[in-house]
């Protein structure tokens, strides 16, 4: 299964590391999304952010750091245990350091917790922006359409990927990449999302919803979304996955995490083998390395 020799690690075969592109805030797809979300916040004159995620959320880490840097008030509605949040490092440490106001909620109370935070901020005189968890909104999708388009300009014809693999959660990153590939004229590029938590049906819905958020027709899209590499669910892993992550780090220097990019890498190896995929295969590293350092 963990047959790394399958990948020659030559040229384009495995990595696009977004951390090179927007290193502030410790990189990853949530930074790229928030760059665009921040633009919307500033354009609309809002001065506070309300958003949500788990205690090791990459999105919440970025929201908190962006808010601190741009002097915006930030309220995070986190699900998970307060005790472990206070104890953990990685994203949790940066959220604490950034001075975001943290409130805890059970998963089923997140919506009401977000609504309450919006009301509280308004009554304190703020003009808050409601940001869906994961940066799952129009700006998040557009960020990826633009990014994909930018990136396509630096790729020679012979290296255009036939397949792109990435970790997929809410679906907005995958949707942006799909739409950007179309805009770039990469008609033969298949985009494969490896689910980090959702089942196939819900995952595909998220991607189609994201396509419509960008005002695009969401019919007739070929959506590749796999829920075979969940390892028990969001945030769960097993020895086999951890072993692959270690092997990749030691043999290539590429650091993956067990919540996102490790699952995507594992899925990529299995799918390439199972379906005998050929041509240029790109692994799109969406970041999340701090999840390894909790
Ligand atoms: C490192 C990393 N990769 C991938 C994803 C999935 O992104 P999306 O929600 O846009 O599908 C996330 C979302 O939390 C993430 O933090």
PDB file of N, CA and C in Angstrom, residues 24-124:
ATOM      1  N   UNK A  24       3.159  34.216   5.558  1.00  0.00           N
ATOM      2  CA  UNK A  24       2.576  34.778   6.770  1.00  0.00           C
ATOM      3  C   UNK A  24       1.430  33.915   7.277  1.00  0.00           C
ATOM      4  N   UNK A  25       1.252  33.893   8.572  1.00  0.00           N
ATOM      5  CA  UNK A  25       0.176  33.130   9.231  1.00  0.00           C
ATOM      6  C   UNK A  25       0.402  31.622   9.165  1.00  0.00           C
ATOM      7  N   UNK A  26       1.541  31.201   8.733  1.00  0.00           N
ATOM      8  CA  UNK A  26       1.950  29.808   8.624  1.00  0.00           C
ATOM      9  C   UNK A  26       1.312  29.055   7.456  1.00  0.00           C
ATOM     10  N   UNK A  27       0.867  29.770   6.470  1.00  0.00           N
ATOM     11  CA  UNK A  27       0.539  29.164   5.189  1.00  0.00           C
ATOM     12  C   UNK A  27      -0.645  28.222   5.131  1.00  0.00           C
ATOM     13  N   UNK A  28      -0.847  27.669   3.936  1.00  0.00           N
ATOM     14  CA  UNK A  28      -1.929  26.716   3.706  1.00  0.00           C
ATOM     15  C   UNK A  28      -3.116  27.341   3.000  1.00  0.00           C
ATOM     16  N   UNK A  29      -4.069  26.488   2.624  1.00  0.00           N
ATOM     17  CA  UNK A  29      -5.190  26.985   1.811  1.00  0.00           C
ATOM     18  C   UNK A  29      -6.045  28.002   2.556  1.00  0.00           C
ATOM     19  N   UNK A  30      -6.064  27.932   3.883  1.00  0.00           N
ATOM     20  CA  UNK A  30      -6.903  28.871   4.635  1.00  0.00           C
ATOM     21  C   UNK A  30      -6.338  30.283   4.566  1.00  0.00           C
ATOM     22  N   UNK A  31      -5.046  30.394   4.350  1.00  0.00           N
ATOM     23  CA  UNK A  31      -4.446  31.727   4.213  1.00  0.00           C
ATOM     24  C   UNK A  31      -4.857  32.335   2.885  1.00  0.00           C
ATOM     25  N   UNK A  32      -4.735  31.528   1.869  1.00  0.00           N
ATOM     26  CA  UNK A  32      -5.104  32.025   0.543  1.00  0.00           C
ATOM     27  C   UNK A  32      -6.577  32.464   0.524  1.00  0.00           C
ATOM     28  N   UNK A  33      -7.431  31.670   1.147  1.00  0.00           N
ATOM     29  CA  UNK A  33      -8.850  32.041   1.208  1.00  0.00           C
ATOM     30  C   UNK A  33      -9.029  33.337   2.001  1.00  0.00           C
ATOM     31  N   UNK A  34      -8.336  33.437   3.132  1.00  0.00           N
ATOM     32  CA  UNK A  34      -8.561  34.595   4.007  1.00  0.00           C
ATOM     33  C   UNK A  34      -8.032  35.885   3.410  1.00  0.00           C
ATOM     34  N   UNK A  35      -7.059  35.760   2.533  1.00  0.00           N
ATOM     35  CA  UNK A  35      -6.534  36.939   1.854  1.00  0.00           C
ATOM     36  C   UNK A  35      -7.699  37.646   1.138  1.00  0.00           C
ATOM     37  N   UNK A  36      -8.530  36.861   0.510  1.00  0.00           N
ATOM     38  CA  UNK A  36      -9.661  37.390  -0.257  1.00  0.00           C
ATOM     39  C   UNK A  36     -10.816  37.797   0.675  1.00  0.00           C
ATOM     40  N   UNK A  37     -11.016  37.011   1.721  1.00  0.00           N
ATOM     41  CA  UNK A  37     -12.080  37.340   2.683  1.00  0.00           C
ATOM     42  C   UNK A  37     -11.760  38.683   3.341  1.00  0.00           C
ATOM     43  N   UNK A  38     -10.489  38.880   3.670  1.00  0.00           N
ATOM     44  CA  UNK A  38     -10.069  40.142   4.301  1.00  0.00           C
ATOM     45  C   UNK A  38     -10.339  41.327   3.371  1.00  0.00           C
ATOM     46  N   UNK A  39     -10.081  41.103   2.100  1.00  0.00           N
ATOM     47  CA  UNK A  39     -10.335  42.163   1.119  1.00  0.00           C
ATOM     48  C   UNK A  39     -11.818  42.574   1.164  1.00  0.00           C
ATOM     49  N   UNK A  40     -12.709  41.571   1.217  1.00  0.00           N
ATOM     50  CA  UNK A  40     -14.154  41.847   1.302  1.00  0.00           C
ATOM     51  C   UNK A  40     -14.487  42.605   2.585  1.00  0.00           C
ATOM     52  N   UNK A  41     -13.866  42.177   3.709  1.00  0.00           N
ATOM     53  CA  UNK A  41     -14.144  42.817   4.999  1.00  0.00           C
ATOM     54  C   UNK A  41     -13.724  44.290   4.928  1.00  0.00           C
ATOM     55  N   UNK A  42     -12.533  44.507   4.391  1.00  0.00           N
ATOM     56  CA  UNK A  42     -12.036  45.892   4.327  1.00  0.00           C
ATOM     57  C   UNK A  42     -12.876  46.728   3.369  1.00  0.00           C
ATOM     58  N   UNK A  43     -13.264  46.138   2.230  1.00  0.00           N
ATOM     59  CA  UNK A  43     -14.065  46.895   1.258  1.00  0.00           C
ATOM     60  C   UNK A  43     -15.421  47.276   1.836  1.00  0.00           C
ATOM     61  N   UNK A  44     -15.969  46.411   2.715  1.00  0.00           N
ATOM     62  CA  UNK A  44     -17.305  46.706   3.243  1.00  0.00           C
ATOM     63  C   UNK A  44     -17.241  47.530   4.531  1.00  0.00           C
ATOM     64  N   UNK A  45     -16.046  47.851   4.982  1.00  0.00           N
ATOM     65  CA  UNK A  45     -15.883  48.699   6.177  1.00  0.00           C
ATOM     66  C   UNK A  45     -16.198  47.986   7.481  1.00  0.00           C
ATOM     67  N   UNK A  46     -16.291  46.663   7.462  1.00  0.00           N
ATOM     68  CA  UNK A  46     -16.583  45.934   8.706  1.00  0.00           C
ATOM     69  C   UNK A  46     -15.334  45.933   9.595  1.00  0.00           C
ATOM     70  N   UNK A  47     -15.550  45.719  10.896  1.00  0.00           N
ATOM     71  CA  UNK A  47     -14.402  45.812  11.802  1.00  0.00           C
ATOM     72  C   UNK A  47     -14.311  44.658  12.799  1.00  0.00           C
ATOM     73  N   UNK A  48     -15.029  43.591  12.533  1.00  0.00           N
ATOM     74  CA  UNK A  48     -14.956  42.424  13.427  1.00  0.00           C
ATOM     75  C   UNK A  48     -15.280  41.161  12.636  1.00  0.00           C
ATOM     76  N   UNK A  49     -14.779  40.024  13.152  1.00  0.00           N
ATOM     77  CA  UNK A  49     -14.982  38.723  12.484  1.00  0.00           C
ATOM     78  C   UNK A  49     -15.600  37.749  13.484  1.00  0.00           C
ATOM     79  N   UNK A  50     -16.604  37.025  13.029  1.00  0.00           N
ATOM     80  CA  UNK A  50     -17.127  35.905  13.822  1.00  0.00           C
ATOM     81  C   UNK A  50     -16.972  34.663  12.954  1.00  0.00           C
ATOM     82  N   UNK A  51     -16.296  33.669  13.472  1.00  0.00           N
ATOM     83  CA  UNK A  51     -16.178  32.437  12.683  1.00  0.00           C
ATOM     84  C   UNK A  51     -16.044  31.224  13.608  1.00  0.00           C
ATOM     85  N   UNK A  52     -15.909  30.057  13.011  1.00  0.00           N
ATOM     86  CA  UNK A  52     -15.952  28.820  13.799  1.00  0.00           C
ATOM     87  C   UNK A  52     -15.015  27.739  13.263  1.00  0.00           C
ATOM     88  N   UNK A  53     -14.709  26.782  14.119  1.00  0.00           N
ATOM     89  CA  UNK A  53     -13.883  25.643  13.724  1.00  0.00           C
ATOM     90  C   UNK A  53     -13.560  24.810  14.956  1.00  0.00           C
ATOM     91  N   UNK A  54     -12.745  23.802  14.768  1.00  0.00           N
ATOM     92  CA  UNK A  54     -12.323  22.949  15.894  1.00  0.00           C
ATOM     93  C   UNK A  54     -11.167  23.603  16.647  1.00  0.00           C
ATOM     94  N   UNK A  55     -10.728  22.972  17.723  1.00  0.00           N
ATOM     95  CA  UNK A  55      -9.675  23.595  18.531  1.00  0.00           C
ATOM     96  C   UNK A  55      -8.310  23.597  17.829  1.00  0.00           C
ATOM     97  N   UNK A  56      -8.191  22.809  16.761  1.00  0.00           N
ATOM     98  CA  UNK A  56      -6.954  22.857  15.962  1.00  0.00           C
ATOM     99  C   UNK A  56      -7.267  23.345  14.542  1.00  0.00           C
ATOM    100  N   UNK A  57      -8.254  24.209  14.420  1.00  0.00           N
ATOM    101  CA  UNK A  57      -8.661  24.665  13.089  1.00  0.00           C
ATOM    102  C   UNK A  57      -7.605  25.566  12.445  1.00  0.00           C
ATOM    103  N   UNK A  58      -7.216  25.206  11.226  1.00  0.00           N
ATOM    104  CA  UNK A  58      -6.293  26.070  10.478  1.00  0.00           C
ATOM    105  C   UNK A  58      -6.972  27.377  10.124  1.00  0.00           C
ATOM    106  N   UNK A  59      -8.243  27.268   9.776  1.00  0.00           N
ATOM    107  CA  UNK A  59      -9.007  28.464   9.396  1.00  0.00           C
ATOM    108  C   UNK A  59      -9.097  29.450  10.568  1.00  0.00           C
ATOM    109  N   UNK A  60      -9.387  28.938  11.769  1.00  0.00           N
ATOM    110  CA  UNK A  60      -9.513  29.829  12.932  1.00  0.00           C
ATOM    111  C   UNK A  60      -8.162  30.443  13.309  1.00  0.00           C
ATOM    112  N   UNK A  61      -7.102  29.660  13.162  1.00  0.00           N
ATOM    113  CA  UNK A  61      -5.758  30.218  13.415  1.00  0.00           C
ATOM    114  C   UNK A  61      -5.503  31.419  12.498  1.00  0.00           C
ATOM    115  N   UNK A  62      -5.834  31.246  11.207  1.00  0.00           N
ATOM    116  CA  UNK A  62      -5.583  32.328  10.258  1.00  0.00           C
ATOM    117  C   UNK A  62      -6.491  33.522  10.559  1.00  0.00           C
ATOM    118  N   UNK A  63      -7.772  33.251  10.854  1.00  0.00           N
ATOM    119  CA  UNK A  63      -8.712  34.351  11.165  1.00  0.00           C
ATOM    120  C   UNK A  63      -8.186  35.160  12.345  1.00  0.00           C
ATOM    121  N   UNK A  64      -7.736  34.460  13.390  1.00  0.00           N
ATOM    122  CA  UNK A  64      -7.268  35.147  14.599  1.00  0.00           C
ATOM    123  C   UNK A  64      -6.026  35.992  14.316  1.00  0.00           C
ATOM    124  N   UNK A  65      -5.098  35.437  13.534  1.00  0.00           N
ATOM    125  CA  UNK A  65      -3.856  36.178  13.250  1.00  0.00           C
ATOM    126  C   UNK A  65      -4.107  37.362  12.315  1.00  0.00           C
ATOM    127  N   UNK A  66      -4.978  37.142  11.319  1.00  0.00           N
ATOM    128  CA  UNK A  66      -5.309  38.237  10.398  1.00  0.00           C
ATOM    129  C   UNK A  66      -5.980  39.365  11.190  1.00  0.00           C
ATOM    130  N   UNK A  67      -6.912  38.988  12.083  1.00  0.00           N
ATOM    131  CA  UNK A  67      -7.635  39.993  12.868  1.00  0.00           C
ATOM    132  C   UNK A  67      -6.655  40.786  13.729  1.00  0.00           C
ATOM    133  N   UNK A  68      -5.727  40.093  14.351  1.00  0.00           N
ATOM    134  CA  UNK A  68      -4.775  40.778  15.211  1.00  0.00           C
ATOM    135  C   UNK A  68      -3.936  41.769  14.394  1.00  0.00           C
ATOM    136  N   UNK A  69      -3.483  41.312  13.253  1.00  0.00           N
ATOM    137  CA  UNK A  69      -2.622  42.164  12.430  1.00  0.00           C
ATOM    138  C   UNK A  69      -3.366  43.388  11.880  1.00  0.00           C
ATOM    139  N   UNK A  70      -4.651  43.187  11.555  1.00  0.00           N
ATOM    140  CA  UNK A  70      -5.408  44.279  10.928  1.00  0.00           C
ATOM    141  C   UNK A  70      -6.325  44.997  11.909  1.00  0.00           C
ATOM    142  N   UNK A  71      -6.103  44.774  13.183  1.00  0.00           N
ATOM    143  CA  UNK A  71      -6.838  45.459  14.244  1.00  0.00           C
ATOM    144  C   UNK A  71      -8.355  45.282  14.121  1.00  0.00           C
ATOM    145  N   UNK A  72      -8.744  44.037  13.895  1.00  0.00           N
ATOM    146  CA  UNK A  72     -10.163  43.694  13.850  1.00  0.00           C
ATOM    147  C   UNK A  72     -10.473  42.876  15.099  1.00  0.00           C
ATOM    148  N   UNK A  73     -11.658  43.046  15.627  1.00  0.00           N
ATOM    149  CA  UNK A  73     -12.078  42.199  16.743  1.00  0.00           C
ATOM    150  C   UNK A  73     -12.387  40.811  16.168  1.00  0.00           C
ATOM    151  N   UNK A  74     -12.046  39.748  16.912  1.00  0.00           N
ATOM    152  CA  UNK A  74     -12.317  38.402  16.386  1.00  0.00           C
ATOM    153  C   UNK A  74     -12.937  37.520  17.467  1.00  0.00           C
ATOM    154  N   UNK A  75     -14.088  36.945  17.172  1.00  0.00           N
ATOM    155  CA  UNK A  75     -14.691  35.978  18.095  1.00  0.00           C
ATOM    156  C   UNK A  75     -14.709  34.616  17.401  1.00  0.00           C
ATOM    157  N   UNK A  76     -14.134  33.623  18.061  1.00  0.00           N
ATOM    158  CA  UNK A  76     -14.096  32.265  17.504  1.00  0.00           C
ATOM    159  C   UNK A  76     -15.024  31.365  18.316  1.00  0.00           C
ATOM    160  N   UNK A  77     -15.921  30.683  17.628  1.00  0.00           N
ATOM    161  CA  UNK A  77     -16.778  29.709  18.301  1.00  0.00           C
ATOM    162  C   UNK A  77     -16.144  28.344  18.041  1.00  0.00           C
ATOM    163  N   UNK A  78     -15.521  27.803  19.037  1.00  0.00           N
ATOM    164  CA  UNK A  78     -14.778  26.546  18.838  1.00  0.00           C
ATOM    165  C   UNK A  78     -15.550  25.350  19.382  1.00  0.00           C
ATOM    166  N   UNK A  79     -15.461  24.240  18.640  1.00  0.00           N
ATOM    167  CA  UNK A  79     -15.998  23.004  19.193  1.00  0.00           C
ATOM    168  C   UNK A  79     -14.846  22.114  19.613  1.00  0.00           C
ATOM    169  N   UNK A  80     -14.991  21.512  20.779  1.00  0.00           N
ATOM    170  CA  UNK A  80     -13.911  20.722  21.351  1.00  0.00           C
ATOM    171  C   UNK A  80     -13.791  21.095  22.810  1.00  0.00           C
ATOM    172  N   UNK A  81     -12.849  20.420  23.479  1.00  0.00           N
ATOM    173  CA  UNK A  81     -12.772  20.653  24.922  1.00  0.00           C
ATOM    174  C   UNK A  81     -11.906  21.868  25.251  1.00  0.00           C
ATOM    175  N   UNK A  82     -12.421  22.708  26.148  1.00  0.00           N
ATOM    176  CA  UNK A  82     -11.690  23.919  26.538  1.00  0.00           C
ATOM    177  C   UNK A  82     -10.368  23.546  27.206  1.00  0.00           C
ATOM    178  N   UNK A  83     -10.435  22.463  27.983  1.00  0.00           N
ATOM    179  CA  UNK A  83      -9.235  22.041  28.709  1.00  0.00           C
ATOM    180  C   UNK A  83      -8.122  21.671  27.714  1.00  0.00           C
ATOM    181  N   UNK A  84      -8.480  20.904  26.647  1.00  0.00           N
ATOM    182  CA  UNK A  84      -7.394  20.545  25.717  1.00  0.00           C
ATOM    183  C   UNK A  84      -6.994  21.738  24.857  1.00  0.00           C
ATOM    184  N   UNK A  85      -7.931  22.634  24.565  1.00  0.00           N
ATOM    185  CA  UNK A  85      -7.557  23.844  23.820  1.00  0.00           C
ATOM    186  C   UNK A  85      -6.475  24.619  24.573  1.00  0.00           C
ATOM    187  N   UNK A  86      -6.667  24.767  25.880  1.00  0.00           N
ATOM    188  CA  UNK A  86      -5.702  25.556  26.673  1.00  0.00           C
ATOM    189  C   UNK A  86      -4.343  24.866  26.747  1.00  0.00           C
ATOM    190  N   UNK A  87      -4.369  23.551  26.665  1.00  0.00           N
ATOM    191  CA  UNK A  87      -3.148  22.767  26.805  1.00  0.00           C
ATOM    192  C   UNK A  87      -2.391  22.616  25.479  1.00  0.00           C
ATOM    193  N   UNK A  88      -3.128  22.626  24.361  1.00  0.00           N
ATOM    194  CA  UNK A  88      -2.505  22.260  23.083  1.00  0.00           C
ATOM    195  C   UNK A  88      -1.668  23.391  22.482  1.00  0.00           C
ATOM    196  N   UNK A  89      -0.736  22.957  21.639  1.00  0.00           N
ATOM    197  CA  UNK A  89       0.101  23.935  20.938  1.00  0.00           C
ATOM    198  C   UNK A  89      -0.422  24.050  19.494  1.00  0.00           C
ATOM    199  N   UNK A  90       0.468  24.276  18.531  1.00  0.00           N
ATOM    200  CA  UNK A  90       0.047  24.372  17.131  1.00  0.00           C
ATOM    201  C   UNK A  90      -0.954  25.504  16.932  1.00  0.00           C
ATOM    202  N   UNK A  91      -2.035  25.220  16.209  1.00  0.00           N
ATOM    203  CA  UNK A  91      -3.031  26.255  15.906  1.00  0.00           C
ATOM    204  C   UNK A  91      -3.639  26.848  17.173  1.00  0.00           C
ATOM    205  N   UNK A  92      -3.887  25.998  18.175  1.00  0.00           N
ATOM    206  CA  UNK A  92      -4.516  26.477  19.414  1.00  0.00           C
ATOM    207  C   UNK A  92      -3.630  27.533  20.079  1.00  0.00           C
ATOM    208  N   UNK A  93      -2.340  27.278  20.085  1.00  0.00           N
ATOM    209  CA  UNK A  93      -1.408  28.236  20.700  1.00  0.00           C
ATOM    210  C   UNK A  93      -1.473  29.581  19.979  1.00  0.00           C
ATOM    211  N   UNK A  94      -1.485  29.532  18.647  1.00  0.00           N
ATOM    212  CA  UNK A  94      -1.507  30.792  17.888  1.00  0.00           C
ATOM    213  C   UNK A  94      -2.832  31.537  18.073  1.00  0.00           C
ATOM    214  N   UNK A  95      -3.943  30.796  18.197  1.00  0.00           N
ATOM    215  CA  UNK A  95      -5.236  31.465  18.448  1.00  0.00           C
ATOM    216  C   UNK A  95      -5.184  32.190  19.783  1.00  0.00           C
ATOM    217  N   UNK A  96      -4.611  31.532  20.791  1.00  0.00           N
ATOM    218  CA  UNK A  96      -4.528  32.164  22.121  1.00  0.00           C
ATOM    219  C   UNK A  96      -3.624  33.391  22.047  1.00  0.00           C
ATOM    220  N   UNK A  97      -2.490  33.204  21.369  1.00  0.00           N
ATOM    221  CA  UNK A  97      -1.510  34.286  21.286  1.00  0.00           C
ATOM    222  C   UNK A  97      -2.076  35.511  20.565  1.00  0.00           C
ATOM    223  N   UNK A  98      -2.924  35.261  19.558  1.00  0.00           N
ATOM    224  CA  UNK A  98      -3.452  36.369  18.749  1.00  0.00           C
ATOM    225  C   UNK A  98      -4.505  37.173  19.499  1.00  0.00           C
ATOM    226  N   UNK A  99      -4.941  36.678  20.634  1.00  0.00           N
ATOM    227  CA  UNK A  99      -5.863  37.454  21.456  1.00  0.00           C
ATOM    228  C   UNK A  99      -7.310  37.414  20.980  1.00  0.00           C
ATOM    229  N   UNK A 100      -7.673  36.385  20.196  1.00  0.00           N
ATOM    230  CA  UNK A 100      -9.078  36.272  19.769  1.00  0.00           C
ATOM    231  C   UNK A 100      -9.944  35.947  20.990  1.00  0.00           C
ATOM    232  N   UNK A 101     -11.188  36.403  20.956  1.00  0.00           N
ATOM    233  CA  UNK A 101     -12.118  35.997  22.025  1.00  0.00           C
ATOM    234  C   UNK A 101     -12.613  34.601  21.677  1.00  0.00           C
ATOM    235  N   UNK A 102     -12.427  33.665  22.593  1.00  0.00           N
ATOM    236  CA  UNK A 102     -12.775  32.271  22.301  1.00  0.00           C
ATOM    237  C   UNK A 102     -14.007  31.870  23.098  1.00  0.00           C
ATOM    238  N   UNK A 103     -15.002  31.327  22.399  1.00  0.00           N
ATOM    239  CA  UNK A 103     -16.169  30.765  23.084  1.00  0.00           C
ATOM    240  C   UNK A 103     -16.275  29.302  22.653  1.00  0.00           C
ATOM    241  N   UNK A 104     -16.719  28.451  23.542  1.00  0.00           N
ATOM    242  CA  UNK A 104     -16.827  27.020  23.216  1.00  0.00           C
ATOM    243  C   UNK A 104     -18.290  26.638  23.035  1.00  0.00           C
ATOM    244  N   UNK A 105     -18.542  25.726  22.095  1.00  0.00           N
ATOM    245  CA  UNK A 105     -19.920  25.297  21.847  1.00  0.00           C
ATOM    246  C   UNK A 105     -19.919  23.830  21.444  1.00  0.00           C
ATOM    247  N   UNK A 106     -21.006  23.148  21.777  1.00  0.00           N
ATOM    248  CA  UNK A 106     -21.201  21.785  21.266  1.00  0.00           C
ATOM    249  C   UNK A 106     -21.479  21.922  19.772  1.00  0.00           C
ATOM    250  N   UNK A 107     -21.154  20.887  18.966  1.00  0.00           N
ATOM    251  CA  UNK A 107     -21.341  21.027  17.514  1.00  0.00           C
ATOM    252  C   UNK A 107     -22.739  21.513  17.124  1.00  0.00           C
ATOM    253  N   UNK A 108     -23.777  21.035  17.841  1.00  0.00           N
ATOM    254  CA  UNK A 108     -25.131  21.445  17.433  1.00  0.00           C
ATOM    255  C   UNK A 108     -25.481  22.880  17.865  1.00  0.00           C
ATOM    256  N   UNK A 109     -24.610  23.497  18.642  1.00  0.00           N
ATOM    257  CA  UNK A 109     -24.893  24.886  19.082  1.00  0.00           C
ATOM    258  C   UNK A 109     -24.041  25.919  18.347  1.00  0.00           C
ATOM    259  N   UNK A 110     -23.340  25.471  17.324  1.00  0.00           N
ATOM    260  CA  UNK A 110     -22.433  26.414  16.660  1.00  0.00           C
ATOM    261  C   UNK A 110     -23.198  27.551  15.979  1.00  0.00           C
ATOM    262  N   UNK A 111     -24.284  27.186  15.263  1.00  0.00           N
ATOM    263  CA  UNK A 111     -25.065  28.212  14.559  1.00  0.00           C
ATOM    264  C   UNK A 111     -25.587  29.259  15.535  1.00  0.00           C
ATOM    265  N   UNK A 112     -26.186  28.802  16.644  1.00  0.00           N
ATOM    266  CA  UNK A 112     -26.738  29.767  17.602  1.00  0.00           C
ATOM    267  C   UNK A 112     -25.611  30.543  18.287  1.00  0.00           C
ATOM    268  N   UNK A 113     -24.472  29.887  18.502  1.00  0.00           N
ATOM    269  CA  UNK A 113     -23.320  30.578  19.102  1.00  0.00           C
ATOM    270  C   UNK A 113     -22.795  31.688  18.195  1.00  0.00           C
ATOM    271  N   UNK A 114     -22.763  31.405  16.904  1.00  0.00           N
ATOM    272  CA  UNK A 114     -22.300  32.428  15.933  1.00  0.00           C
ATOM    273  C   UNK A 114     -23.288  33.585  15.908  1.00  0.00           C
ATOM    274  N   UNK A 115     -24.595  33.254  15.885  1.00  0.00           N
ATOM    275  CA  UNK A 115     -25.618  34.316  15.847  1.00  0.00           C
ATOM    276  C   UNK A 115     -25.515  35.194  17.092  1.00  0.00           C
ATOM    277  N   UNK A 116     -25.318  34.531  18.243  1.00  0.00           N
ATOM    278  CA  UNK A 116     -25.216  35.288  19.499  1.00  0.00           C
ATOM    279  C   UNK A 116     -23.987  36.205  19.477  1.00  0.00           C
ATOM    280  N   UNK A 117     -22.888  35.690  18.957  1.00  0.00           N
ATOM    281  CA  UNK A 117     -21.664  36.512  18.901  1.00  0.00           C
ATOM    282  C   UNK A 117     -21.877  37.727  17.998  1.00  0.00           C
ATOM    283  N   UNK A 118     -22.587  37.526  16.891  1.00  0.00           N
ATOM    284  CA  UNK A 118     -22.880  38.659  15.987  1.00  0.00           C
ATOM    285  C   UNK A 118     -23.677  39.721  16.748  1.00  0.00           C
ATOM    286  N   UNK A 119     -24.708  39.268  17.485  1.00  0.00           N
ATOM    287  CA  UNK A 119     -25.557  40.219  18.238  1.00  0.00           C
ATOM    288  C   UNK A 119     -24.738  40.943  19.297  1.00  0.00           C
ATOM    289  N   UNK A 120     -23.926  40.186  20.030  1.00  0.00           N
ATOM    290  CA  UNK A 120     -23.127  40.802  21.101  1.00  0.00           C
ATOM    291  C   UNK A 120     -22.192  41.871  20.542  1.00  0.00           C
ATOM    292  N   UNK A 121     -21.571  41.543  19.407  1.00  0.00           N
ATOM    293  CA  UNK A 121     -20.636  42.516  18.832  1.00  0.00           C
ATOM    294  C   UNK A 121     -21.383  43.760  18.365  1.00  0.00           C
ATOM    295  N   UNK A 122     -22.552  43.538  17.755  1.00  0.00           N
ATOM    296  CA  UNK A 122     -23.332  44.697  17.293  1.00  0.00           C
ATOM    297  C   UNK A 122     -23.728  45.578  18.470  1.00  0.00           C
ATOM    298  N   UNK A 123     -24.145  44.921  19.562  1.00  0.00           N
ATOM    299  CA  UNK A 123     -24.560  45.770  20.686  1.00  0.00           C
ATOM    300  C   UNK A 123     -23.365  46.456  21.352  1.00  0.00           C
ATOM    301  N   UNK A 124     -22.162  45.957  21.089  1.00  0.00           N
ATOM    302  CA  UNK A 124     -20.965  46.663  21.596  1.00  0.00           C
ATOM    303  C   UNK A 124     -20.458  47.697  20.589  1.00  0.00           C
TER     304      UNK A 124
END
